[in-house]
Amino acid sequence: MSKVLVSDPIDQAGIDILSQVAQVDVKTGLSPEELIQVIPEYDALMIRSGTRVTQEVIEAGTQLKIVGRAGVGVDNVDIPAATRRGVVVVNSPEGNTTAAAEHALAMMLSLSRYVPEANLSVKAGKWDRKSFVGAEVYKKTLGVVGLGKIGSHVATVAKALGMKLLAYDPFISAERAEQLGCRLVDLDILFQEADYITLHVPKTPETTNLIGEEAIAKMKPTTRIINCSRGGIVDEEVLGKALKEGRIAGAALDVFNEEPLGESSLRELGKEIILTPHLGASTAEAQVNVAIDVAEQIRDVLLGLPARSAVNIPGLNPDVMEQLKPYLQLAETLGNLVGQLAGGRVDLFNVRLQGDLATAQSQPIVIASLKGLLSKALRERVNYVNASLEAKERGIRVIETKDASASDYSGSLYMEARGSLGQHSVTGALLSDGEIRVTNLDGFPINLPPSPYMLFTLHRDMPGIIGRLGSLLGEFNVNIASMQVGRKIVRGDAVMALSLDDPLPEGILDEIRRIPGITDAYTVAL
């Protein structure tokens, strides 16, 4: 009989499901050394955020088939180590969607009617109605930043409350936004027109301090901000100052840059702000939902069935896994690359398997390509199971083709992304040693190994371009690791691809585009 270790507190409903197919041992509070010592006995491990599943734990778990995280985030699991050992890692990406959305709505309504302060006033023996004259949300404009599952749920309920809806999400089609009753707009317009702004985006370099001085300067003095997504998306110092000065009407925060919240000027504010201790997923129903969801997946895997929310590579037998593993990494890398080059919303995504690869099992490769394409927008929320669904929900049309005669290599992948900002294409292949090479960019031949930081330019093939660009990068202390130039004809259009040691400093991309002869420039971070 299989054995399952539960190392963090889990709702009994999940334990009951696991008990149907396995012996379940609940051992919470284990030290890392204790976990490594006992894990060889178990076929499955069920955790929450308290247990860290390191490479040492994975390697010690010689019988381990699956690690289940009862929640969304899997930062406490070494996923590459698990994948190398063939251990499936699953989470519950939708188990707390309703809870998080409802908390954002509760924060919005409480902020509008001063519920927390009024409650404290009455409990203190007062009956001060004049101090708590609130505002109705009916017919007000709600700006939803991020139309994923949580943002979409908030939008649906807000529409039922009679609110007008604006939305910003560069990875959502206008058709999908319209289905939710939202008008898709640029971020600046949303900031200018919204009476309420609710944030539902992951924390990335692009979203860090998204609500800062510049954004708040565009808002109306009646604007109220709600953040139940991730800490760090709102610049807390700037927000506190704006609230004190009356430049916006209010804010409600459930998440903070540092948690628990330490010394903060936000604590000194009054009824214009609501602070809660990261309660978005803290409902009895959400805890039950994630426990049941993950327990069912562990049960299925122990019975030889596929998992529905694996965050690594599910549902492949070991032979297929071993054969396709290098190509899955190629597909994900190229998808990530072309997605960043395309920028904004993608409407059509074309994946073509070429050469010997045309005879391979294509579905995992296409899914890996979609995971790469969407990873910039969704981060850890996209995986090999939900990538196709996420693409469908965003209105992305996926075309898969095969051409056994179209490759200069034994097998290569061609990808094309078309969207709101135009179209881009890349081709890549694996060398004999398994190293990835980008062999074509927008129709221009190149030979480039992907690197963490890259710069691409479209320019005229003319003397001085390379020198001017190199000098400009040198002025900003940017070191070039390698460079490739691709052209079709002499003195015609060309592309330049540079691998950089560090990301470009802010503002330098505009300087590059002003170099005579350079038509456009793009940065990519892999």
Coordinates of C-alpha atoms in Angstrom, one line a residue:
M1 CA 0.0 0.0 0.0
S2 CA 1.2 3.5 -0.9
K3 CA 2.3 5.9 1.9
V4 CA 1.6 9.6 2.0
L5 CA 3.3 12.1 4.3
V6 CA 1.4 15.2 5.3
S7 CA 4.0 17.6 6.8
D8 CA 1.8 20.7 7.2
P9 CA -1.6 21.3 8.7
I10 CA -4.2 20.1 6.1
D11 CA -8.0 20.1 6.2
Q12 CA -9.4 16.7 7.2
A13 CA -11.3 16.4 3.9
G14 CA -8.0 16.1 2.1
I15 CA -6.7 13.4 4.5
D16 CA -9.9 11.5 4.1
I17 CA -9.5 11.4 0.3
L18 CA -5.8 10.2 0.6
S19 CA -6.8 7.5 3.1
Q20 CA -8.9 5.8 0.4
V21 CA -5.8 4.7 -1.5
A22 CA -2.8 5.1 0.9
Q23 CA -1.6 5.0 4.5
V24 CA -1.5 8.6 5.6
D25 CA 1.0 9.9 8.2
V26 CA 0.5 13.4 9.5
K27 CA 3.8 14.7 10.9
T28 CA 3.9 18.5 11.1
G29 CA 6.7 20.7 12.3
L30 CA 9.5 18.4 11.0
S31 CA 13.0 20.0 10.7
P32 CA 14.7 19.8 7.4
E33 CA 17.0 17.0 8.7
E34 CA 14.0 15.0 10.0
L35 CA 12.1 15.4 6.7
I36 CA 15.2 14.1 4.8
Q37 CA 15.4 11.2 7.2
V38 CA 11.8 10.0 6.9
I39 CA 11.0 10.9 3.3
P40 CA 12.5 7.6 1.8
E41 CA 9.5 5.7 3.2
Y42 CA 6.9 7.7 1.3
D43 CA 5.4 7.7 -2.2
A44 CA 3.8 11.1 -1.9
L45 CA 4.3 14.3 0.1
M46 CA 1.5 16.8 0.8
I47 CA 2.5 20.3 2.0
R48 CA 1.4 23.9 2.4
S49 CA 3.9 26.8 2.7
G50 CA 5.7 25.6 5.9
T51 CA 7.6 22.7 4.4
R52 CA 10.6 23.4 2.1
V53 CA 11.0 20.6 -0.4
T54 CA 14.7 21.1 -1.4
Q55 CA 16.8 19.1 -3.8
E56 CA 18.1 17.1 -0.8
V57 CA 14.6 16.1 0.1
I58 CA 13.8 15.2 -3.5
E59 CA 16.9 13.1 -3.8
A60 CA 16.3 11.4 -0.5
G61 CA 12.7 10.5 -1.6
T62 CA 13.7 7.4 -3.6
Q63 CA 10.1 6.3 -3.8
L64 CA 8.6 9.7 -4.2
K65 CA 6.1 10.0 -7.1
I66 CA 4.4 13.3 -6.3
V67 CA 4.6 16.4 -4.2
G68 CA 1.3 18.2 -3.6
R69 CA 1.1 21.9 -2.5
A70 CA -2.3 22.8 -1.0
G71 CA -2.3 26.3 -2.4
V72 CA -1.0 28.3 -5.4
G73 CA 2.6 29.2 -4.8
V74 CA 5.3 26.5 -5.2
D75 CA 8.3 28.7 -4.3
N76 CA 9.1 26.2 -1.5
V77 CA 9.5 23.3 -3.9
D78 CA 12.6 22.7 -6.0
I79 CA 10.7 22.0 -9.2
P80 CA 13.8 21.4 -11.5
A81 CA 15.1 18.8 -9.1
A82 CA 11.6 17.2 -8.9
T83 CA 11.4 17.1 -12.7
R84 CA 14.8 15.6 -13.1
R85 CA 13.8 12.8 -10.8
G86 CA 10.4 12.3 -12.5
V87 CA 8.5 13.6 -9.5
V88 CA 5.2 15.3 -10.4
V89 CA 4.6 18.6 -8.5
V90 CA 1.0 19.8 -8.3
N91 CA -0.8 22.8 -6.8
S92 CA -4.3 24.2 -6.6
P93 CA -4.3 27.2 -8.9
E94 CA -8.1 27.8 -8.6
G95 CA -8.8 26.6 -5.0
N96 CA -8.8 30.1 -3.5
T97 CA -9.9 32.1 -6.5
T98 CA -13.4 32.9 -5.1
A99 CA -11.9 33.7 -1.6
A100 CA -9.4 36.2 -3.0
A101 CA -12.0 37.8 -5.3
E102 CA -14.5 38.2 -2.5
H103 CA -11.9 39.7 -0.2
A104 CA -11.1 42.4 -2.8
L105 CA -14.8 43.1 -3.1
A106 CA -15.2 43.2 0.7
M107 CA -12.3 45.6 0.9
M108 CA -13.8 47.9 -1.7
L109 CA -17.2 48.0 0.0
S110 CA -15.8 48.4 3.5
L111 CA -13.6 51.3 2.2
S112 CA -16.5 53.0 0.6
R113 CA -18.7 52.8 3.8
Y114 CA -16.0 53.1 6.4
V115 CA -17.1 49.8 8.0
P116 CA -14.0 49.1 10.1
E117 CA -13.8 52.6 11.7
A118 CA -17.6 52.8 12.2
N119 CA -17.5 49.4 13.9
L120 CA -14.8 50.5 16.3
S121 CA -16.7 53.7 17.0
V122 CA -19.9 51.9 18.0
K123 CA -17.9 49.4 20.2
A124 CA -16.4 52.4 21.9
G125 CA -19.9 53.5 23.0
K126 CA -20.3 56.3 20.3
W127 CA -23.1 56.9 17.8
D128 CA -21.3 59.2 15.3
R129 CA -23.2 58.8 12.0
K130 CA -21.9 62.1 10.5
S131 CA -18.3 61.0 10.5
F132 CA -19.0 58.0 8.4
V133 CA -20.9 59.3 5.4
G134 CA -19.7 56.9 2.7
A135 CA -19.9 56.6 -1.1
E136 CA -22.0 54.2 -3.3
V137 CA -20.2 51.9 -5.8
Y138 CA -23.4 51.9 -8.0
K139 CA -22.6 53.5 -11.4
K140 CA -19.0 54.2 -10.3
T141 CA -16.2 53.1 -12.6
L142 CA -14.0 50.1 -11.5
G143 CA -10.6 49.7 -13.1
V144 CA -9.5 46.1 -13.0
V145 CA -5.7 45.7 -13.6
G146 CA -5.3 42.0 -14.6
L147 CA -8.2 40.0 -16.0
G148 CA -7.1 36.5 -14.8
K149 CA -9.4 34.2 -12.9
I150 CA -9.5 36.4 -9.8
G151 CA -9.8 39.7 -11.7
S152 CA -12.5 38.2 -13.9
H153 CA -14.5 37.1 -10.9
V154 CA -14.2 40.6 -9.4
A155 CA -15.4 42.1 -12.6
T156 CA -18.4 39.8 -12.9
V157 CA -19.6 40.7 -9.4
A158 CA -18.9 44.4 -9.8
K159 CA -21.0 44.4 -13.0
A160 CA -23.8 42.9 -11.0
L161 CA -23.4 45.7 -8.5
G162 CA -24.1 48.2 -11.3
M163 CA -20.5 49.4 -11.7
K164 CA -19.0 50.4 -15.0
L165 CA -15.9 48.4 -15.9
L166 CA -12.5 49.3 -17.3
A167 CA -9.8 46.7 -17.6
Y168 CA -6.1 46.7 -18.4
D169 CA -4.4 43.4 -19.4
P170 CA -2.0 43.3 -22.3
F171 CA -2.4 39.6 -22.6
I172 CA -6.2 39.5 -22.9
S173 CA -8.1 39.9 -26.1
A174 CA -10.7 42.6 -26.5
E175 CA -13.3 39.9 -27.2
R176 CA -12.6 38.2 -23.8
A177 CA -12.8 41.6 -22.0
E178 CA -16.2 42.4 -23.7
Q179 CA -17.5 39.0 -22.6
L180 CA -16.9 40.2 -19.0
G181 CA -18.5 43.5 -19.6
C182 CA -15.1 45.4 -19.5
R183 CA -13.8 48.1 -21.8
L184 CA -10.1 47.3 -22.5
V185 CA -8.0 50.4 -22.2
D186 CA -4.5 51.6 -21.7
L187 CA -3.2 51.8 -18.2
D188 CA -3.1 55.6 -18.3
I189 CA -6.7 55.9 -19.3
L190 CA -7.7 53.5 -16.5
F191 CA -5.8 55.6 -13.9
Q192 CA -7.5 58.7 -15.2
E193 CA -11.1 57.5 -15.3
A194 CA -11.5 54.9 -12.6
D195 CA -13.2 55.7 -9.3
Y196 CA -11.9 52.4 -7.9
I197 CA -8.8 50.5 -9.0
T198 CA -8.3 46.8 -8.0
L199 CA -5.0 45.0 -8.7
H200 CA -4.8 41.4 -9.7
V201 CA -1.4 40.9 -11.3
P202 CA 1.8 38.9 -10.3
K203 CA 4.8 40.8 -8.9
T204 CA 7.3 41.2 -11.8
P205 CA 9.9 43.8 -12.6
E206 CA 7.2 45.5 -14.8
T207 CA 4.5 45.6 -12.0
T208 CA 6.8 46.4 -9.0
N209 CA 5.7 49.9 -7.7
L210 CA 3.1 50.0 -10.5
I211 CA 1.1 52.3 -8.3
G212 CA 3.6 55.0 -7.6
E213 CA 4.0 58.8 -7.8
E214 CA 3.4 58.9 -11.6
A215 CA 0.3 56.7 -11.5
I216 CA -1.3 58.5 -8.6
A217 CA -0.7 61.9 -10.2
K218 CA -3.1 60.7 -13.0
M219 CA -5.9 59.7 -10.6
K220 CA -8.9 61.7 -9.5
P221 CA -9.0 62.8 -5.8
T222 CA -12.0 60.5 -5.4
T223 CA -10.1 57.4 -6.5
R224 CA -9.8 54.4 -4.1
I225 CA -7.2 51.7 -4.6
I226 CA -7.5 48.0 -3.6
N227 CA -4.6 45.6 -3.6
C228 CA -5.2 41.9 -2.7
S229 CA -2.7 40.5 -5.2
R230 CA 1.0 40.9 -4.2
G231 CA 3.0 43.2 -2.0
G232 CA 5.3 45.6 -3.8
I233 CA 2.9 46.4 -6.6
V234 CA 1.9 49.5 -4.6
D235 CA 4.7 51.9 -3.5
E236 CA 3.5 52.1 0.2
E237 CA 5.5 55.2 1.0
V238 CA 4.1 57.1 -2.0
L239 CA 0.6 55.8 -1.2
G240 CA 0.7 57.0 2.4
K241 CA 1.9 60.4 1.4
A242 CA -0.9 60.8 -1.2
L243 CA -3.5 59.7 1.3
K244 CA -2.3 62.2 3.9
E245 CA -2.4 65.0 1.3
G246 CA -5.8 64.0 0.1
R247 CA -4.7 63.4 -3.5
I248 CA -6.7 60.2 -3.5
A249 CA -9.6 59.2 -1.4
G250 CA -8.6 55.8 0.1
A251 CA -6.8 52.5 -0.2
A252 CA -7.3 49.0 1.1
L253 CA -4.3 46.7 1.3
D254 CA -4.2 43.0 2.1
V255 CA -0.6 42.4 1.0
F256 CA 2.6 44.3 1.7
N257 CA 6.2 44.6 0.5
E258 CA 7.4 43.0 3.7
E259 CA 5.2 40.6 5.7
P260 CA 4.4 40.7 8.5
L261 CA 4.0 44.5 8.1
G262 CA 6.6 46.2 10.4
E263 CA 7.0 49.9 11.1
S264 CA 4.9 51.8 8.6
S265 CA 3.4 55.2 8.2
L266 CA 0.3 53.5 6.8
R267 CA -0.6 52.5 10.4
E268 CA -0.9 56.2 11.3
L269 CA -3.7 56.9 8.8
G270 CA -7.3 56.9 9.7
K271 CA -10.5 55.8 8.0
E272 CA -9.1 56.5 4.5
I273 CA -7.1 53.2 4.7
I274 CA -7.9 49.5 5.5
L275 CA -5.1 47.1 6.3
T276 CA -5.6 43.3 6.6
P277 CA -2.9 40.6 7.2
H278 CA -2.9 38.8 3.9
L279 CA -6.4 37.2 4.3
G280 CA -7.2 36.8 0.6
A281 CA -7.2 33.0 0.7
S282 CA -8.1 32.7 4.4
T283 CA -11.6 31.2 4.3
A284 CA -12.7 27.8 5.6
E285 CA -14.0 27.0 2.1
A286 CA -10.7 27.9 0.4
Q287 CA -8.7 25.7 2.8
V288 CA -11.1 22.8 2.2
N289 CA -11.0 23.4 -1.6
V290 CA -7.2 23.4 -1.9
A291 CA -6.9 20.3 0.4
I292 CA -9.5 18.4 -1.7
D293 CA -8.1 19.5 -5.0
V294 CA -4.5 18.5 -4.2
A295 CA -5.5 15.3 -2.4
E296 CA -7.5 14.2 -5.4
Q297 CA -4.5 14.8 -7.6
I298 CA -2.2 12.8 -5.3
R299 CA -4.7 10.0 -5.3
D300 CA -4.9 10.0 -9.1
V301 CA -1.2 9.9 -9.5
L302 CA -0.8 7.0 -7.0
L303 CA -3.5 5.2 -9.1
G304 CA -1.5 5.7 -12.3
L305 CA -3.7 8.6 -13.6
P306 CA -2.5 12.0 -14.8
A307 CA -2.6 15.1 -12.6
R308 CA -4.7 18.0 -13.7
S309 CA -2.6 20.9 -12.3
A310 CA 1.0 19.8 -12.5
V311 CA 3.5 22.6 -12.5
N312 CA 6.2 20.5 -14.2
I313 CA 5.6 17.9 -16.9
P314 CA 2.6 15.6 -16.3
G315 CA 1.0 12.7 -18.1
L316 CA 4.0 11.5 -20.1
N317 CA 5.4 8.0 -19.8
P318 CA 9.1 7.9 -18.9
D319 CA 10.2 6.9 -22.5
V320 CA 8.5 9.8 -24.1
M321 CA 9.6 12.1 -21.3
E322 CA 13.3 11.2 -21.9
Q323 CA 13.0 11.5 -25.6
L324 CA 11.3 14.9 -25.6
K325 CA 12.9 16.6 -22.6
P326 CA 15.5 18.6 -24.5
Y327 CA 12.9 19.7 -27.1
L328 CA 10.4 20.8 -24.4
Q329 CA 13.1 23.2 -23.0
L330 CA 13.7 24.4 -26.6
A331 CA 10.0 25.0 -27.1
E332 CA 9.6 26.9 -23.8
T333 CA 12.6 29.1 -24.5
L334 CA 11.5 30.0 -28.0
G335 CA 7.9 30.6 -26.9
N336 CA 9.2 32.9 -24.1
L337 CA 11.5 34.7 -26.6
V338 CA 8.9 35.3 -29.3
G339 CA 6.2 36.3 -26.8
Q340 CA 8.5 39.0 -25.4
L341 CA 9.4 40.2 -28.9
A342 CA 5.7 40.4 -29.8
G343 CA 4.8 42.2 -26.6
G344 CA 1.3 43.1 -25.7
R345 CA -1.7 40.9 -26.6
V346 CA -1.1 37.9 -28.9
D347 CA -4.0 36.8 -31.1
L348 CA -2.4 34.1 -33.2
F349 CA 0.4 31.7 -32.3
N350 CA 1.9 29.4 -35.0
V351 CA 4.1 26.4 -34.0
R352 CA 5.8 24.4 -36.8
L353 CA 7.8 21.2 -36.1
Q354 CA 10.5 20.8 -38.7
G355 CA 12.8 18.1 -39.9
D356 CA 13.0 15.0 -37.8
L357 CA 11.0 16.7 -35.1
A358 CA 8.0 16.6 -37.4
T359 CA 7.6 12.9 -36.5
A360 CA 7.7 13.5 -32.8
Q361 CA 4.7 13.6 -30.4
S362 CA 3.7 17.2 -30.9
Q363 CA 1.2 18.0 -28.1
P364 CA 3.8 18.3 -25.3
I365 CA 5.9 20.5 -27.5
V366 CA 3.1 22.8 -28.4
I367 CA 2.1 23.0 -24.7
A368 CA 5.6 23.8 -23.7
S369 CA 5.7 26.5 -26.4
L370 CA 2.5 28.0 -24.9
K371 CA 3.9 27.9 -21.4
G372 CA 6.9 29.9 -22.6
L373 CA 4.6 32.3 -24.5
L374 CA 2.5 33.0 -21.5
S375 CA 5.2 32.9 -18.8
K376 CA 5.9 36.6 -19.0
A377 CA 2.3 37.4 -18.1
L378 CA 1.3 34.6 -15.8
R379 CA 4.6 33.6 -14.1
E380 CA 4.0 30.6 -11.8
R381 CA 0.3 30.5 -12.6
V382 CA 0.9 28.9 -16.0
N383 CA 2.0 25.3 -16.3
Y384 CA 2.0 22.4 -18.7
V385 CA -1.5 21.4 -17.8
N386 CA -3.3 24.8 -18.0
A387 CA -1.3 26.5 -20.8
S388 CA -3.7 25.5 -23.5
L389 CA -6.7 26.6 -21.5
E390 CA -5.0 29.9 -20.5
A391 CA -4.3 30.6 -24.2
K392 CA -7.9 29.8 -25.2
E393 CA -9.3 32.1 -22.5
R394 CA -7.1 34.9 -23.8
G395 CA -8.4 34.4 -27.3
I396 CA -5.1 33.1 -28.8
R397 CA -5.6 31.0 -31.9
V398 CA -3.0 28.3 -31.9
I399 CA -1.9 26.7 -35.2
E400 CA 0.2 23.6 -35.2
T401 CA 2.0 22.4 -38.4
K402 CA 4.6 19.9 -39.4
D403 CA 7.2 20.0 -42.2
A404 CA 9.7 17.2 -42.4
S405 CA 11.7 19.0 -45.2
A406 CA 12.0 22.5 -43.8
S407 CA 15.0 22.3 -41.5
D408 CA 18.7 22.7 -41.9
Y409 CA 19.1 20.8 -38.7
S410 CA 18.0 17.3 -37.7
G411 CA 15.0 18.9 -36.0
S412 CA 14.0 22.5 -35.4
L413 CA 11.0 24.6 -34.2
Y414 CA 9.6 27.6 -35.9
M415 CA 7.2 30.0 -33.9
E416 CA 5.3 33.0 -35.0
A417 CA 3.3 35.3 -32.7
R418 CA 0.9 37.9 -34.1
G419 CA -0.8 40.5 -32.0
S420 CA -1.7 44.0 -31.1
L421 CA 1.9 45.3 -31.7
G422 CA 2.6 43.4 -34.9
Q423 CA 4.2 40.0 -35.6
H424 CA 7.5 38.3 -34.9
S425 CA 9.0 34.9 -35.6
V426 CA 11.9 32.8 -34.3
T427 CA 13.4 29.5 -35.3
G428 CA 15.5 27.4 -33.0
A429 CA 17.3 24.0 -32.9
L430 CA 19.3 21.8 -30.7
L431 CA 23.0 21.2 -31.4
S432 CA 24.5 17.7 -31.1
D433 CA 25.4 18.4 -27.5
G434 CA 21.9 19.5 -26.6
E435 CA 22.7 23.3 -26.6
I436 CA 19.9 25.5 -27.8
R437 CA 20.5 27.8 -30.8
V438 CA 18.3 30.5 -32.2
T439 CA 18.9 30.2 -36.0
N440 CA 16.5 32.7 -37.4
L441 CA 14.8 35.9 -36.2
D442 CA 12.0 37.5 -38.2
G443 CA 13.4 35.9 -41.3
F444 CA 17.0 36.9 -40.8
P445 CA 19.5 34.1 -40.3
I446 CA 21.5 34.2 -37.1
N447 CA 23.3 31.7 -34.8
L448 CA 22.7 32.7 -31.2
P449 CA 22.6 30.8 -27.9
P450 CA 19.9 32.2 -25.6
S451 CA 21.1 34.1 -22.6
P452 CA 19.4 35.7 -19.6
Y453 CA 19.6 39.2 -21.0
M454 CA 19.4 39.9 -24.7
L455 CA 19.0 43.0 -27.0
F456 CA 17.7 42.8 -30.5
T457 CA 17.7 45.6 -33.1
L458 CA 16.2 46.0 -36.6
H459 CA 18.4 48.3 -38.6
R460 CA 19.8 49.2 -42.0
D461 CA 23.0 47.3 -42.9
M462 CA 25.3 50.3 -43.0
P463 CA 28.7 51.2 -41.6
G464 CA 28.9 52.6 -38.1
I465 CA 25.8 51.0 -36.6
I466 CA 27.6 48.4 -34.5
G467 CA 30.1 51.0 -33.3
R468 CA 27.5 53.5 -32.3
L469 CA 25.5 50.9 -30.4
G470 CA 28.6 49.5 -28.7
S471 CA 29.7 53.0 -27.6
L472 CA 26.3 53.8 -26.2
L473 CA 26.2 50.6 -24.2
G474 CA 29.7 51.3 -23.0
E475 CA 28.6 54.7 -21.7
F476 CA 26.0 53.0 -19.6
N477 CA 28.5 50.4 -18.4
V478 CA 26.6 47.6 -20.2
N479 CA 29.0 44.7 -21.1
I480 CA 28.3 42.7 -24.3
A481 CA 28.9 39.0 -24.0
S482 CA 28.3 38.1 -27.6
M483 CA 26.9 39.5 -30.8
Q484 CA 25.4 38.2 -34.0
V485 CA 24.3 40.1 -37.1
G486 CA 21.9 38.7 -39.7
R487 CA 21.1 40.1 -43.1
K488 CA 19.5 39.0 -46.4
I489 CA 21.1 41.4 -48.8
V490 CA 24.1 43.9 -48.5
R491 CA 23.0 47.4 -47.4
G492 CA 19.4 46.2 -46.8
D493 CA 17.6 45.5 -43.6
A494 CA 19.4 43.5 -40.9
V495 CA 19.0 42.3 -37.3
M496 CA 21.5 42.4 -34.5
A497 CA 21.3 40.1 -31.5
L498 CA 23.4 40.8 -28.4
S499 CA 23.8 38.8 -25.3
L500 CA 24.4 41.0 -22.3
D501 CA 25.9 40.4 -18.9
D502 CA 23.3 42.6 -17.1
P503 CA 19.8 44.0 -17.9
L504 CA 19.7 47.3 -19.7
P505 CA 19.4 50.4 -17.4
E506 CA 16.1 52.2 -17.6
G507 CA 15.7 54.6 -20.5
I508 CA 18.6 53.3 -22.6
L509 CA 16.2 51.5 -25.0
D510 CA 14.8 54.9 -26.2
E511 CA 18.4 56.1 -26.7
I512 CA 19.2 53.0 -28.9
R513 CA 16.1 53.6 -31.0
R514 CA 17.4 57.2 -31.7
I515 CA 20.6 55.9 -33.3
P516 CA 20.5 56.8 -37.0
G517 CA 19.8 53.6 -39.0
I518 CA 18.1 51.7 -36.2
T519 CA 14.4 51.1 -36.9
D520 CA 13.5 49.4 -33.6
A521 CA 15.0 47.7 -30.6
Y522 CA 13.7 45.0 -28.1
T523 CA 15.0 43.6 -24.9
V524 CA 14.3 40.0 -23.7
A525 CA 14.9 38.5 -20.3
L526 CA 14.9 34.7 -20.1

